[in-house]
Amino acid sequence: MLFVIRPKINNVEYIADSTFSFFLGDTTGQRVKVIVTDFMKDNVFSEIEDQLRDLNIGVLGWIFFFIFLPKQMNSVNPYICLKSDFIFLFPQMCKIILPGMENREKGVIVNISSGVASIPFPLYTLYAASKVFVERFSQGLQAEYKDKGIIIQTVAPFGVSTRLAGYQSTNIVTLSPEDFVKSSLQYLRAGDKTHGSVCHIVLGWLLQSIPLKVLYSEIYIHIYPSPDREVTSDRI
């Protein structure tokens, strides 16, 4: 059975309705249950734990995005950005799921980070830092649980053509969601971190090879859109 935990947002009626469940079930061949919750509530994880109690959960895929437009730090509300992302939410879900996996001595946790966390990234400073947290947390957790038969891996892609990315045209760097998933699953046993595809692995290597002073040049900064636009949040 496939469980989808969806934040309570404006289009919750569409996400939680039977049509969505049927479509996802037909695609995966699994029964689907959608749990809609408000992640800003103090007791949200107690409610989730109650609904997942006594279930045999073997795979946890934790993806929690918000759209972060490039902005200078003095234009960003750090609390809103971090509250909206993994730092408060991601460890709690791992804590709920891990005891069952440990008892069964098997399980897989895949956490989605971002390629922008490969280096200190101007105008994405807070966003990139939150993704570094995801990577370090996952890597430390893998070291703790590797001998217990549990795989914990961070996948840090660059371009994937999703709704949050504006459905960019696919190319050698920007992958379709289907191609990204198929490719990244091939690297499931490749270590505690992967970029998920050959093209993104090469891109990550190139990014880390360029001197930071080049990346931080005025020309580099000015290729980004105007930082005057507001940060918006849209989580999936």
N, CA and C of each residue as an Amber inpcrd file, in Angstrom:
protein
   708
   0.8530000  -1.1960000   0.0000000   0.0000000   0.0000000   0.0000000
   0.8860000   1.2420000   0.0000000   0.4640000   2.2490000  -0.7560000
   1.2300000   3.4820000  -0.8770000   0.5300000   4.5960000  -0.1100000
   1.2830000   5.2330000   0.7980000   0.7490000   6.3550000   1.5550000
   1.3610000   7.6500000   1.0240000   0.5290000   8.6450000   0.7710000
   0.9900000   9.9560000   0.3430000   0.5950000  10.9550000   1.4280000
   1.5950000  11.5800000   2.0400000   1.3360000  12.5880000   3.0610000
   1.4490000  13.9460000   2.3960000   0.3500000  14.6600000   2.3510000
   0.2750000  15.9050000   1.5960000   0.0030000  17.0720000   2.5260000
   0.8050000  18.1570000   2.4520000   0.5070000  19.3480000   3.2510000
  -0.8500000  19.9270000   2.8890000  -1.5100000  20.5200000   3.8550000
  -2.8020000  21.1510000   3.6300000  -2.5810000  22.5180000   3.0030000
  -2.8210000  22.6260000   1.7060000  -2.6510000  23.8810000   0.9910000
  -3.8940000  24.1490000   0.1530000  -3.8410000  25.1760000  -0.6660000
  -5.0320000  25.6430000  -1.3590000  -5.6770000  24.5780000  -2.2380000
  -4.8890000  23.7480000  -2.9050000  -5.4670000  22.7760000  -3.8170000
  -5.6060000  21.4000000  -3.1790000  -5.8410000  21.3790000  -1.8610000
  -5.9320000  20.1160000  -1.1450000  -7.0750000  19.2630000  -1.6670000
  -8.1610000  19.8890000  -2.1130000  -9.2930000  19.1130000  -2.5970000
  -8.8940000  18.2650000  -3.7970000  -8.0620000  18.8380000  -4.6590000
  -7.6200000  18.0890000  -5.8460000  -6.6760000  16.9610000  -5.4580000
  -5.7410000  17.2700000  -4.5580000  -4.7290000  16.2740000  -4.2160000
  -5.3330000  15.1000000  -3.4620000  -6.2830000  15.3620000  -2.6010000
  -6.7840000  14.3180000  -1.7210000  -7.9770000  13.5700000  -2.2960000
  -8.5080000  13.9770000  -3.4560000  -9.7230000  13.3410000  -3.9340000
  -9.4410000  11.9580000  -4.5080000 -10.5370000  11.2280000  -4.7670000
 -10.4130000   9.8460000  -5.2030000  -9.7760000   9.7280000  -6.5880000
  -9.9240000  10.7650000  -7.4170000  -9.3310000  10.7220000  -8.7600000
  -7.8130000  10.6440000  -8.6700000  -7.2230000  11.4550000  -7.7810000
  -5.7730000  11.4290000  -7.6010000  -5.3130000  10.0740000  -7.0920000
  -6.0220000   9.5330000  -6.1080000  -5.6620000   8.2270000  -5.5530000
  -5.7590000   7.1370000  -6.6080000  -6.8120000   7.1960000  -7.4280000
  -6.9720000   6.1910000  -8.4770000  -5.8410000   6.2790000  -9.4990000
  -5.4970000   7.5030000  -9.8920000  -4.4380000   7.6840000 -10.8820000
  -3.1090000   7.1470000 -10.3500000  -2.7670000   7.4910000  -9.1140000
  -1.5040000   7.0450000  -8.5430000  -1.5060000   5.5400000  -8.3470000
  -2.6300000   4.9910000  -7.9250000  -2.7140000   3.5500000  -7.7530000
  -2.6150000   2.8040000  -9.0670000  -3.2440000   3.3410000 -10.1120000
  -3.1850000   2.7100000 -11.4190000  -1.7630000   2.7410000 -11.9740000
  -1.0310000   3.8310000 -11.6730000   0.3420000   3.9690000 -12.1750000
   1.2960000   3.0310000 -11.4580000   1.1270000   2.8800000 -10.1470000
   2.0760000   2.0970000  -9.3500000   1.6280000   0.6610000  -9.1150000
   0.3520000   0.3810000  -9.3490000  -0.1690000  -0.9470000  -9.0590000
  -0.4020000  -1.1860000  -7.5810000  -0.4450000  -0.1160000  -6.7900000
  -0.6170000  -0.2210000  -5.3450000  -1.9080000   0.4730000  -4.9040000
  -2.4510000  -0.0040000  -3.7750000  -3.5410000   0.7550000  -3.1520000
  -2.9570000   2.0370000  -2.5780000  -3.7040000   3.1250000  -2.6310000
  -3.1890000   4.4320000  -2.2380000  -4.0720000   5.0400000  -1.1480000
  -3.4260000   5.5240000  -0.1180000  -4.1160000   6.2870000   0.9230000
  -3.4380000   7.6490000   1.0330000  -4.2190000   8.7110000   0.9310000
  -3.6780000  10.0650000   1.0180000  -3.9840000  10.6310000   2.3990000
  -2.9390000  11.0600000   3.0980000  -3.0820000  11.7050000   4.4040000
  -2.8230000  13.1910000   4.2230000  -3.8240000  14.0040000   4.4960000
  -3.6840000  15.4530000   4.3670000  -3.5090000  16.0360000   5.7560000
  -2.4670000  16.8280000   5.9360000  -2.1920000  17.3560000   7.2650000
  -1.5840000  18.7430000   7.1910000  -1.6490000  19.4440000   8.2980000
  -1.0740000  20.7850000   8.4050000   0.2460000  20.6710000   9.1600000
   1.3620000  20.8000000   8.4450000   2.6750000  20.6120000   9.0580000
   3.0350000  21.7150000  10.0420000   2.2590000  22.7710000  10.0990000
   2.5550000  23.8450000  11.0360000   1.9150000  23.6150000  12.4080000
   1.0800000  22.5780000  12.5270000   0.4590000  22.2750000  13.8110000
   1.4740000  21.6360000  14.7580000   1.3110000  21.9080000  16.0420000
   2.2620000  21.3940000  17.0210000   2.1950000  19.8750000  17.1550000
   1.0090000  19.2920000  16.9880000   0.8530000  17.8510000  17.2000000
   0.7550000  17.0730000  15.9020000   1.2560000  17.6520000  14.8130000
   1.0690000  17.0370000  13.5020000   1.6930000  15.6520000  13.4230000
   2.8620000  15.4550000  14.0170000   3.5370000  14.1720000  13.8770000
   2.9120000  13.0950000  14.7630000   2.2690000  13.4920000  15.8340000
   1.5130000  12.5200000  16.6210000   0.3450000  11.9730000  15.8140000
  -0.3080000  12.8540000  15.0490000  -1.4160000  12.4260000  14.2030000
  -0.9320000  11.4940000  13.0930000   0.1980000  11.8380000  12.4660000
   0.7420000  10.9900000  11.4100000   1.1450000   9.6340000  11.9700000
   1.7870000   9.6370000  13.1360000   2.2300000   8.3820000  13.7540000
   1.0550000   7.4830000  14.0750000  -0.0620000   8.0800000  14.5210000
  -1.2600000   7.2920000  14.8180000  -1.7890000   6.5860000  13.5620000
  -1.7270000   7.2840000  12.4250000  -2.2580000   6.7070000  11.1890000
  -1.3180000   5.6590000  10.5840000  -0.0330000   5.7520000  10.9120000
   0.9370000   4.8100000  10.3550000   1.2780000   3.6760000  11.3150000
   0.7440000   3.7270000  12.5210000   1.0940000   2.7300000  13.5310000
   0.7400000   1.3160000  13.0550000   1.6180000   0.3720000  13.3390000
   1.4300000  -1.0500000  13.0450000   1.4750000  -1.3760000  11.5480000
   1.8740000  -0.4110000  10.7240000   2.0090000  -0.6870000   9.2960000
   3.4430000  -1.1040000   8.9760000   3.5890000  -1.9850000   8.0150000
   4.9010000  -2.4710000   7.6020000   5.4280000  -1.5600000   6.5010000
   6.1190000  -0.5040000   6.8810000   6.6220000   0.4780000   5.9260000
   8.0760000   0.1650000   5.6200000   8.3450000  -0.1820000   4.3650000
   9.6910000  -0.5730000   3.9810000  10.4740000   0.5110000   3.2830000
   9.7720000   1.4830000   2.6840000  10.4370000   2.5440000   1.9340000
   9.8460000   3.8790000   2.3250000  10.7140000   4.8280000   2.6640000
  10.2990000   6.2000000   2.9410000  10.9880000   7.1090000   1.9410000
  10.2010000   7.7880000   1.1330000  10.7350000   8.8000000   0.2260000
  10.2570000  10.1540000   0.6990000  11.1960000  10.9770000   1.1580000
  10.8130000  12.2430000   1.7920000  11.1880000  13.4030000   0.8760000
  10.1590000  14.0010000   0.2720000  10.3560000  15.1130000  -0.6490000
   9.4830000  16.2560000  -0.1650000  10.1090000  17.3830000   0.1350000
   9.3460000  18.5160000   0.6580000   9.9700000  19.7860000   0.1240000
   9.3320000  20.3650000  -0.8870000   9.9190000  21.4880000  -1.5960000
   9.1800000  22.7830000  -1.3070000   9.9010000  23.8780000  -1.4170000
   9.2290000  25.1580000  -1.5740000   9.9850000  25.9660000  -2.6160000
   9.2360000  26.7640000  -3.3710000   9.8600000  27.5630000  -4.4150000
  10.6380000  28.6910000  -3.7540000  11.9150000  28.7560000  -4.0560000
  12.7460000  29.8090000  -3.4780000  13.3910000  30.5880000  -4.6090000
  12.9010000  31.7870000  -4.8440000  13.4820000  32.6250000  -5.8820000
  14.7660000  33.2600000  -5.3580000  15.7470000  33.4980000  -6.2270000
  17.0180000  34.0850000  -5.7810000  16.8130000  35.4500000  -5.1500000
  17.2910000  35.5980000  -3.9160000  17.1430000  36.8580000  -3.1830000
  18.3560000  37.0670000  -2.2890000  18.6410000  38.3190000  -2.0170000
  19.6740000  38.6210000  -1.0370000  19.1320000  38.3600000   0.3650000
  20.0400000  38.0730000   1.2820000  19.6410000  37.6150000   2.6020000
  18.7780000  38.6280000   3.3390000  19.0270000  39.9290000   3.1410000
  18.2430000  40.9220000   3.8700000  16.8000000  41.0260000   3.3690000
  16.4720000  40.2640000   2.2910000  15.1050000  40.2610000   1.7680000
  14.3650000  38.9720000   2.1090000  14.9890000  38.1190000   2.9180000
  14.4290000  36.8070000   3.1980000  14.0610000  36.7050000   4.6680000
  12.9320000  36.0450000   4.9550000  12.5510000  35.7420000   6.3310000
  13.0830000  34.3510000   6.6680000  14.1820000  34.2440000   7.4090000
  14.8000000  32.9310000   7.6630000  13.8580000  31.9480000   8.3360000
  13.0330000  32.4280000   9.2670000  12.1600000  31.5020000  10.0030000
  11.1460000  30.8540000   9.0800000  10.5260000  31.6450000   8.2150000
   9.5170000  31.1090000   7.3070000  10.1420000  30.0830000   6.3570000
  11.3180000  30.4170000   5.8280000  11.9670000  29.5260000   4.8720000
  12.3580000  28.2000000   5.5180000  12.9480000  28.2470000   6.6950000
  13.4010000  27.0270000   7.3450000  12.2310000  26.2350000   7.9100000
  11.2090000  26.9350000   8.3950000  10.0170000  26.2510000   8.8910000
   9.3140000  25.5210000   7.7670000   9.4240000  26.0870000   6.5420000
   8.7550000  25.4900000   5.3900000   9.5100000  24.2920000   4.8430000
  10.7410000  24.0960000   5.2610000  11.5550000  23.0730000   4.6180000
  11.8770000  21.9450000   5.5820000  12.9060000  21.1690000   5.2810000
  13.1820000  19.9110000   5.9560000  13.5770000  20.0450000   7.4240000
  14.1860000  21.1210000   7.8280000  14.9060000  21.1520000   9.0920000
  14.0070000  20.7950000  10.2670000  12.7410000  21.1880000  10.2300000
  11.8430000  20.8580000  11.3230000  11.0600000  19.5680000  11.0650000
  10.8870000  19.2010000   9.8210000   9.9560000  18.1450000   9.4690000
  10.6130000  16.8030000   9.1660000  11.7040000  16.8730000   8.4410000
  12.3600000  15.6780000   7.9300000  12.8620000  14.7360000   9.0330000
  13.5460000  15.2070000  10.0930000  13.9950000  14.2720000  11.1340000
  12.8420000  13.5910000  11.8590000  11.7170000  14.2860000  12.0050000
  10.5780000  13.6940000  12.7070000  10.0010000  12.5010000  11.9490000
   9.9280000  12.6190000  10.6100000   9.4170000  11.4960000   9.8280000
  10.3610000  10.2950000   9.9200000  11.6570000  10.5490000   9.9030000
  12.6230000   9.4580000  10.0560000  12.4620000   8.7860000  11.4150000
  12.2300000   9.5770000  12.4390000  12.0770000   9.0420000  13.7880000
  10.8460000   8.1500000  13.8970000   9.7930000   8.4870000  13.1750000
   8.5690000   7.6870000  13.1930000   8.7830000   6.3470000  12.4890000
   9.4880000   6.3690000  11.3560000   9.5960000   5.1900000  10.4990000
  10.7270000   4.2400000  10.9110000  11.8270000   4.7810000  11.4360000
  13.0250000   3.9670000  11.6810000  12.8340000   2.8070000  12.6560000
  12.0950000   2.9350000  13.7640000  11.9830000   1.7970000  14.6830000
  11.4520000   0.5330000  14.0150000  10.4460000   0.6660000  13.1550000
   9.9120000  -0.5050000  12.4630000  10.9320000  -1.1150000  11.5230000
  11.6580000  -0.2740000  10.8080000  12.6960000  -0.7780000   9.9120000
  13.7920000  -1.4850000  10.6910000  14.1480000  -0.9240000  11.8310000
  15.2030000  -1.5300000  12.6490000  14.7750000  -2.8960000  13.1670000
  13.5160000  -3.0230000  13.5630000  13.0190000  -4.3170000  14.0450000
  13.0320000  -5.3660000  12.9410000  12.7270000  -4.9410000  11.7140000
  12.6970000  -5.8780000  10.5840000  14.0720000  -6.0620000   9.9530000
  15.0350000  -5.2200000  10.3710000  16.3990000  -5.2500000   9.8480000
  16.4440000  -5.0440000   8.3330000  15.5830000  -4.1910000   7.8360000
  15.5960000  -3.8180000   6.4210000  14.7310000  -2.5810000   6.2230000
  15.0370000  -1.8510000   5.1560000  14.2850000  -0.6460000   4.8480000
  15.1160000   0.2950000   4.0000000  14.4380000   1.2260000   3.3530000
  15.1060000   2.1990000   2.5040000  14.5110000   3.5800000   2.7830000
  15.3730000   4.5570000   3.0070000  14.9540000   5.9540000   3.1490000
  15.7050000   6.7610000   2.1050000  14.9700000   7.4220000   1.2240000
  15.5670000   8.2580000   0.1870000  15.1330000   9.6990000   0.4360000
  16.1020000  10.5650000   0.6380000  15.8300000  11.9700000   0.9200000
  16.3180000  12.8370000  -0.2390000  15.4540000  13.7180000  -0.7130000
  15.7970000  14.5510000  -1.8540000  16.4010000  15.8680000  -1.3810000
  17.6330000  16.1040000  -1.7730000  18.3200000  17.3610000  -1.4860000
  18.3320000  18.1880000  -2.7800000  19.4120000  18.8560000  -3.0690000
  19.5180000  19.6560000  -4.2890000  20.9770000  19.8140000  -4.6760000
  21.2190000  19.8910000  -5.9880000  22.5790000  20.1010000  -6.4620000
  23.1640000  21.4330000  -6.0360000  22.3140000  22.4050000  -5.7230000
  22.8290000  23.7180000  -5.3230000  23.5390000  23.6490000  -3.9750000
  23.3530000  22.5450000  -3.2460000  24.0420000  22.3910000  -1.9650000
  25.4920000  21.9620000  -2.1430000  25.9230000  21.7640000  -3.3960000
  27.2930000  21.3130000  -3.6460000  28.3270000  22.3590000  -3.2490000
  27.9570000  23.6340000  -3.3450000  28.8580000  24.7360000  -3.0000000
  28.0540000  25.8050000  -2.2720000  28.7160000  26.7390000  -1.5830000
  28.0070000  27.9170000  -1.0720000  27.4230000  28.6830000  -2.2600000
  26.1100000  28.8860000  -2.2810000  25.4430000  29.3730000  -3.4770000
  24.8380000  30.7530000  -3.2430000  25.4180000  31.8230000  -3.8060000
  24.8850000  33.1810000  -3.6290000  23.4320000  33.2850000  -4.0810000
  22.6730000  34.0570000  -3.3560000  21.2630000  34.3340000  -3.6060000
  20.3520000  33.1360000  -3.3230000  20.9420000  31.9810000  -3.1020000
  20.2060000  30.8070000  -2.6380000  20.7710000  30.3520000  -1.2890000
  21.3340000  31.2750000  -0.5450000  22.1090000  30.9370000   0.6470000
  21.3160000  30.0910000   1.6370000  20.1340000  30.5420000   2.0060000
  19.3410000  29.8280000   3.0120000  18.8220000  28.4990000   2.4680000
  18.3680000  28.5170000   1.2380000  17.8550000  27.3000000   0.6050000
  18.9530000  26.2440000   0.5120000  20.1310000  26.6430000   0.0140000
  21.2370000  25.6990000  -0.1240000  21.6770000  25.1640000   1.2360000
  21.6930000  26.0420000   2.2460000  22.1010000  25.6100000   3.5820000
  21.1330000  24.5690000   4.1450000  19.8380000  24.7230000   3.8730000
  18.8690000  23.7420000   4.3600000  19.0810000  22.3850000   3.6930000
  19.5100000  22.3980000   2.4360000  19.7720000  21.1400000   1.7340000
  21.0530000  20.4740000   2.2370000  22.0250000  21.2760000   2.6610000
  23.2290000  20.7140000   3.2820000  22.8490000  19.9750000   4.5620000
  21.9060000  20.5320000   5.3160000  21.4260000  19.8530000   6.5150000
  20.8670000  18.4740000   6.1710000  20.0730000  18.4070000   5.1090000
  19.4950000  17.1370000   4.6890000  20.5920000  16.1240000   4.3800000
  21.6200000  16.5720000   3.6610000  22.7100000  15.6680000   3.2890000
  23.4700000  15.1670000   4.5110000  23.8490000  16.0740000   5.3950000
  24.6430000  15.6720000   6.5640000  23.8220000  14.7970000   7.5060000
  22.5660000  15.1280000   7.6890000  21.6990000  14.3170000   8.5430000
  21.5760000  12.9020000   7.9860000  21.3490000  12.8110000   6.6830000
  21.1930000  11.4990000   6.0460000  22.4740000  10.6790000   6.1150000
  23.6120000  11.3420000   5.8800000  24.8830000  10.6300000   5.9030000
  25.2130000  10.1310000   7.3050000  24.9450000  10.9540000   8.3020000
  25.1710000  10.5140000   9.6800000  24.2400000   9.3820000  10.0700000
  22.9800000   9.4810000   9.6330000  21.9990000   8.4460000   9.9430000
  22.3620000   7.1290000   9.2620000  22.8850000   7.2150000   8.0310000
  23.3050000   5.9970000   7.3340000  24.4450000   5.3040000   8.0810000
  25.3790000   6.0930000   8.6180000  26.4730000   5.5080000   9.3860000
  25.9450000   4.7920000  10.6360000  24.8710000   5.3060000  11.2260000
  24.2890000   4.6990000  12.4170000  23.5450000   3.4010000  12.1050000
  22.8790000   3.3580000  10.9590000  21.9550000   2.2510000  10.6870000
  22.4030000   1.3150000   9.5700000  23.5500000   1.5520000   8.9760000
  23.9910000   0.7180000   7.8620000  24.1200000  -0.7470000   8.2650000
  24.6670000  -1.0060000   9.4400000  24.8740000  -2.3760000   9.9000000
  23.5630000  -3.0540000  10.2960000  22.4590000  -2.2950000  10.2710000
  21.1530000  -2.8570000  10.6420000  20.3080000  -3.1610000   9.4070000
  20.9370000  -3.1190000   8.2380000  20.2400000  -3.4870000   7.0160000
  19.4040000  -2.3890000   6.3940000  19.5670000  -1.1540000   6.8420000
  18.7660000  -0.0350000   6.3460000  19.6140000   0.8440000   5.4430000
  19.1040000   1.1340000   4.2550000  19.7740000   2.0360000   3.3190000
  19.1840000   3.4270000   3.4750000  20.0350000   4.4090000   3.7370000
  19.6070000   5.8060000   3.8440000  20.4700000   6.6090000   2.8850000
  19.8420000   7.2400000   1.9210000  20.5860000   7.9190000   0.8660000
  19.9840000   9.2860000   0.5570000  20.8650000  10.2440000   0.2750000
  20.4410000  11.5480000  -0.2180000  20.6380000  11.5990000  -1.7270000
  19.6130000  12.0480000  -2.4360000  19.7150000  12.2720000  -3.8730000
  19.6530000  13.7800000  -4.1060000  20.6910000  14.3110000  -4.7530000
  20.8230000  15.7610000  -4.9340000  20.8250000  16.1100000  -6.4230000
  19.6520000  16.1970000  -7.0520000  19.5930000  16.4790000  -8.4840000
  19.7920000  17.9570000  -8.7900000  20.0370000  18.2330000 -10.0420000
  20.0530000  19.6210000 -10.5170000  18.7120000  19.8820000 -11.2060000
  18.6610000  19.8620000 -12.5310000  17.4200000  20.1990000 -13.2120000
  16.4860000  19.0140000 -13.3880000  15.2420000  19.1380000 -12.8830000
  14.1860000  18.1610000 -13.1320000  12.9370000  18.9490000 -13.5230000
  12.3220000  18.5940000 -14.6120000  11.1850000  19.3520000 -15.1460000
   9.9070000  18.9970000 -14.3980000   9.6410000  19.7440000 -13.3310000
   8.4380000  19.5530000 -12.5340000   7.6240000  20.8400000 -12.5190000
   6.4640000  20.7710000 -11.8990000   5.6240000  21.9680000 -11.7870000
   6.3420000  23.0770000 -11.0350000   7.0700000  22.7090000  -9.9840000
   7.7660000  23.7160000  -9.1960000   8.8970000  24.3690000  -9.9750000
   9.4220000  23.6580000 -10.9850000  10.4870000  24.2170000 -11.8250000
   9.9330000  24.8620000 -13.0850000   8.6140000  25.0220000 -13.1430000
   8.0050000  25.6700000 -14.2920000   7.9400000  24.7950000 -15.5300000
   8.0100000  23.4730000 -15.3340000   7.9740000  22.5340000 -16.4570000
   8.9510000  22.9370000 -17.5570000  10.2010000  23.1100000 -17.1750000
  11.2270000  23.4630000 -18.1510000  11.3800000  22.3600000 -19.1910000
  11.7930000  22.7540000 -20.3940000  12.0080000  21.7770000 -21.4570000
  13.1180000  20.8110000 -21.0520000  12.9020000  19.5370000 -21.2990000
  13.9120000  18.5480000 -20.9400000  15.0650000  18.5710000 -21.9370000
  16.2430000  18.2830000 -21.4180000  17.4470000  18.2160000 -22.2420000
  18.4660000  17.3560000 -21.5130000  19.7240000  17.4490000 -21.8720000
  20.7370000  16.6000000 -21.2550000  20.9320000  16.9110000 -19.7760000
  20.6000000  18.1310000 -19.3630000  20.7570000  18.5290000 -17.9620000
  19.4280000  18.4900000 -17.2140000  18.3530000  18.9300000 -17.8540000
  17.0380000  18.9470000 -17.2230000  16.2880000  17.6750000 -17.6000000
  16.0840000  16.8130000 -16.6190000  15.4660000  15.5140000 -16.8630000
  13.9730000  15.5670000 -16.6220000  13.2460000  14.6680000 -17.2530000
  11.8380000  14.4880000 -16.9240000  11.7540000  13.7670000 -15.5840000
  10.6660000  13.9270000 -14.8340000  10.5450000  13.2140000 -13.5550000
  10.6960000  11.7040000 -13.7030000  10.1270000  11.1520000 -14.7750000
  10.2120000   9.7030000 -14.9820000  11.6550000   9.2600000 -15.1980000
  12.3890000   9.9850000 -16.0380000  13.7790000   9.6220000 -16.2990000
  14.6420000   9.7980000 -15.0480000  14.3540000  10.8530000 -14.2780000
  15.1280000  11.0810000 -13.0580000  14.9220000   9.9420000 -12.0600000
  13.6790000   9.5170000 -11.8730000  13.3960000   8.4380000 -10.9230000
  14.0580000   7.1400000 -11.3710000  13.8950000   6.7940000 -12.6580000
  14.5010000   5.5610000 -13.1680000  16.0160000   5.5810000 -13.0030000
  16.6230000   6.7290000 -13.3060000  18.0800000   6.8290000 -13.2200000
  18.5550000   6.7790000 -11.7710000  17.9120000   7.5400000 -10.8960000
  18.3800000   7.6150000  -9.5070000  18.2470000   6.2770000  -8.7840000
  17.2300000   5.4870000  -9.1350000  17.0760000   4.1870000  -8.4860000
  18.2200000   3.2380000  -8.8270000  18.8690000   3.4600000  -9.9470000
  20.0210000   2.6310000 -10.3110000  21.2090000   2.8920000  -9.3850000
  21.1930000   4.0420000  -8.6910000  22.2940000   4.4120000  -7.8040000
  21.9380000   4.1980000  -6.3320000  20.8920000   3.4210000  -6.0700000
  20.4140000   3.2620000  -4.7070000  21.4740000   2.6740000  -3.7770000
  22.3390000   1.8340000  -4.3050000  23.3900000   1.2080000  -3.4880000
  24.7650000   1.8190000  -3.7780000  24.7450000   3.0360000  -4.3180000
  26.0170000   3.6690000  -4.7070000  26.6260000   4.5130000  -3.5900000
  26.0710000   4.4650000  -2.3890000  26.6140000   5.2560000  -1.2910000
  25.5560000   6.1260000  -0.6570000  25.9680000   6.9410000   0.3290000
  24.9890000   7.7310000   1.0730000  24.5870000   9.0270000   0.3750000
  25.2120000   9.3280000  -0.7670000  24.8170000  10.5020000  -1.5400000
  25.0760000  10.2650000  -3.0190000  24.1360000  10.7120000  -3.8480000
  24.3180000  10.6560000  -5.2960000  23.5410000  11.8080000  -5.9200000
  23.9840000  12.2150000  -7.1150000  23.2160000  13.2110000  -7.8690000
  22.1320000  12.5350000  -8.7020000  22.1600000  11.2230000  -8.8000000
  21.0490000  10.4880000  -9.3860000  21.1170000  10.2020000 -10.8670000
  22.0470000  10.7970000 -11.5880000  22.1790000  10.5290000 -13.0220000
  23.5880000  10.9000000 -13.4560000  24.0310000  10.3280000 -14.5650000
  25.3790000  10.5980000 -15.0460000  25.5600000  12.0830000 -15.3530000
  24.5800000  12.6980000 -16.0320000  24.7230000  14.1090000 -16.4100000
  24.7930000  15.0080000 -15.1840000  24.0340000  14.7010000 -14.1370000
  24.0670000  15.5250000 -12.9340000  25.3260000  15.2650000 -12.1140000
  25.8500000  14.0560000 -12.1660000  27.1220000  13.7650000 -11.5000000
  28.2410000  14.5820000 -12.1410000  28.2620000  14.6210000 -13.4690000
  29.2700000  15.4100000 -14.1880000  29.0880000  16.8950000 -13.8920000
  27.8360000  17.3640000 -13.8840000  27.5660000  18.7710000 -13.5930000
  28.0300000  19.1370000 -12.1900000  27.8000000  18.2550000 -11.2250000
  28.2600000  18.5050000  -9.8630000  29.7720000  18.5860000  -9.7800000
  30.4520000  17.7150000 -10.5130000  31.9150000  17.7400000 -10.5280000
  32.4230000  19.0420000 -11.1410000  31.8040000  19.4810000 -12.2370000
  32.2150000  20.7240000 -12.8900000  31.9840000  21.9190000 -11.9750000
  30.8530000  21.9280000 -11.2990000  30.5270000  23.0460000 -10.4150000
  31.5450000  23.1690000  -9.2930000  31.9710000  22.0320000  -8.7430000
  32.9410000  22.0510000  -7.6590000  34.3470000  22.3450000  -8.1570000
  34.5760000  22.1980000  -9.4560000  35.9010000  22.4470000 -10.0220000
  36.1360000  23.9170000 -10.3710000  35.0640000  24.6750000 -10.5280000
  35.1970000  26.0940000 -10.8800000  35.5790000  26.8850000  -9.6300000
  36.6070000  27.7170000  -9.6880000  36.9720000  28.5330000  -8.5160000
  35.7980000  29.3850000  -8.0390000  35.6250000  29.4300000  -6.7230000
  34.4980000  30.1740000  -6.1810000  34.5320000  31.6490000  -6.5580000
  35.7250000  32.2060000  -6.7040000  35.7990000  33.6280000  -7.0430000
  35.2190000  33.8990000  -8.4270000  35.2380000  32.8930000  -9.2940000
  34.6060000  33.0350000 -10.6070000  33.0920000  32.9680000 -10.4640000
  32.6340000  32.0150000  -9.6790000  31.1950000  31.8790000  -9.4700000
  30.5960000  33.0830000  -8.7590000  31.4070000  33.7300000  -7.9220000
  30.9070000  34.8610000  -7.1500000  31.1240000  36.1980000  -7.8370000
  31.5630000  36.1810000  -9.0640000  31.8270000  37.4310000  -9.7700000
  30.5320000  38.1830000 -10.0450000  30.6500000  39.4600000 -10.3540000
  29.4780000  40.2720000 -10.6430000  28.7020000  39.7180000 -11.8320000
  29.4230000  39.1930000 -12.8200000  28.7450000  38.6220000 -13.9840000
  27.8760000  37.4510000 -13.5600000  28.4060000  36.6140000 -12.6730000
  27.6640000  35.4490000 -12.1850000  26.4150000  35.8760000 -11.4420000
  26.5590000  36.8680000 -10.5760000  25.4090000  37.3260000  -9.8010000
  24.3240000  37.8820000 -10.7150000  24.7170000  38.6020000 -11.7500000
  23.7430000  39.2970000 -12.5830000  23.0340000  38.4010000 -13.5840000
  23.4040000  37.1250000 -13.6750000  22.6650000  36.2580000 -14.5900000
  21.3640000  35.7840000 -13.9680000  21.1820000  36.0440000 -12.6800000
  19.9620000  35.6140000 -12.0200000  18.8630000  36.6450000 -12.2020000
  17.5950000  36.2060000 -12.0540000  16.4850000  37.1500000 -12.1300000
  16.5800000  38.1780000 -11.0150000  15.8250000  39.2450000 -11.1520000
  15.8330000  40.3140000 -10.1610000  15.4940000  39.7710000  -8.7860000
  16.2790000  40.0990000  -7.7700000  16.0090000  39.5990000  -6.4200000
  14.8930000  40.3500000  -5.7230000  14.1970000  41.2360000  -6.4410000
  13.1470000  42.0290000  -5.8070000  11.8360000  41.2660000  -5.7040000
  11.7490000  40.1060000  -6.3730000  10.5090000  39.3570000  -6.3220000
  10.3720000  38.6630000  -4.9780000   9.1360000  38.3700000  -4.6070000
   8.8770000  37.7910000  -3.3030000   9.1530000  36.2910000  -3.3140000
   9.5470000  35.7630000  -2.1660000   9.6690000  34.3250000  -2.0020000
   8.2680000  33.7620000  -1.8470000   7.9690000  32.7140000  -2.5850000
   6.6700000  32.0700000  -2.4700000   6.8550000  30.6440000  -2.0110000
   5.8380000  30.0960000  -1.4330000   5.9300000  28.7310000  -0.9170000
   4.8950000  27.8600000  -1.6090000   5.3260000  26.6930000  -2.0930000
   4.4200000  25.7480000  -2.7350000   4.9980000  24.3720000  -2.5330000
   4.5020000  23.6580000  -1.5580000   5.1270000  22.3990000  -1.1720000
   4.3930000  21.2230000  -1.7800000   5.1510000  20.1930000  -2.0780000
   4.5220000  18.9770000  -2.5790000   4.9270000  17.8090000  -1.7060000
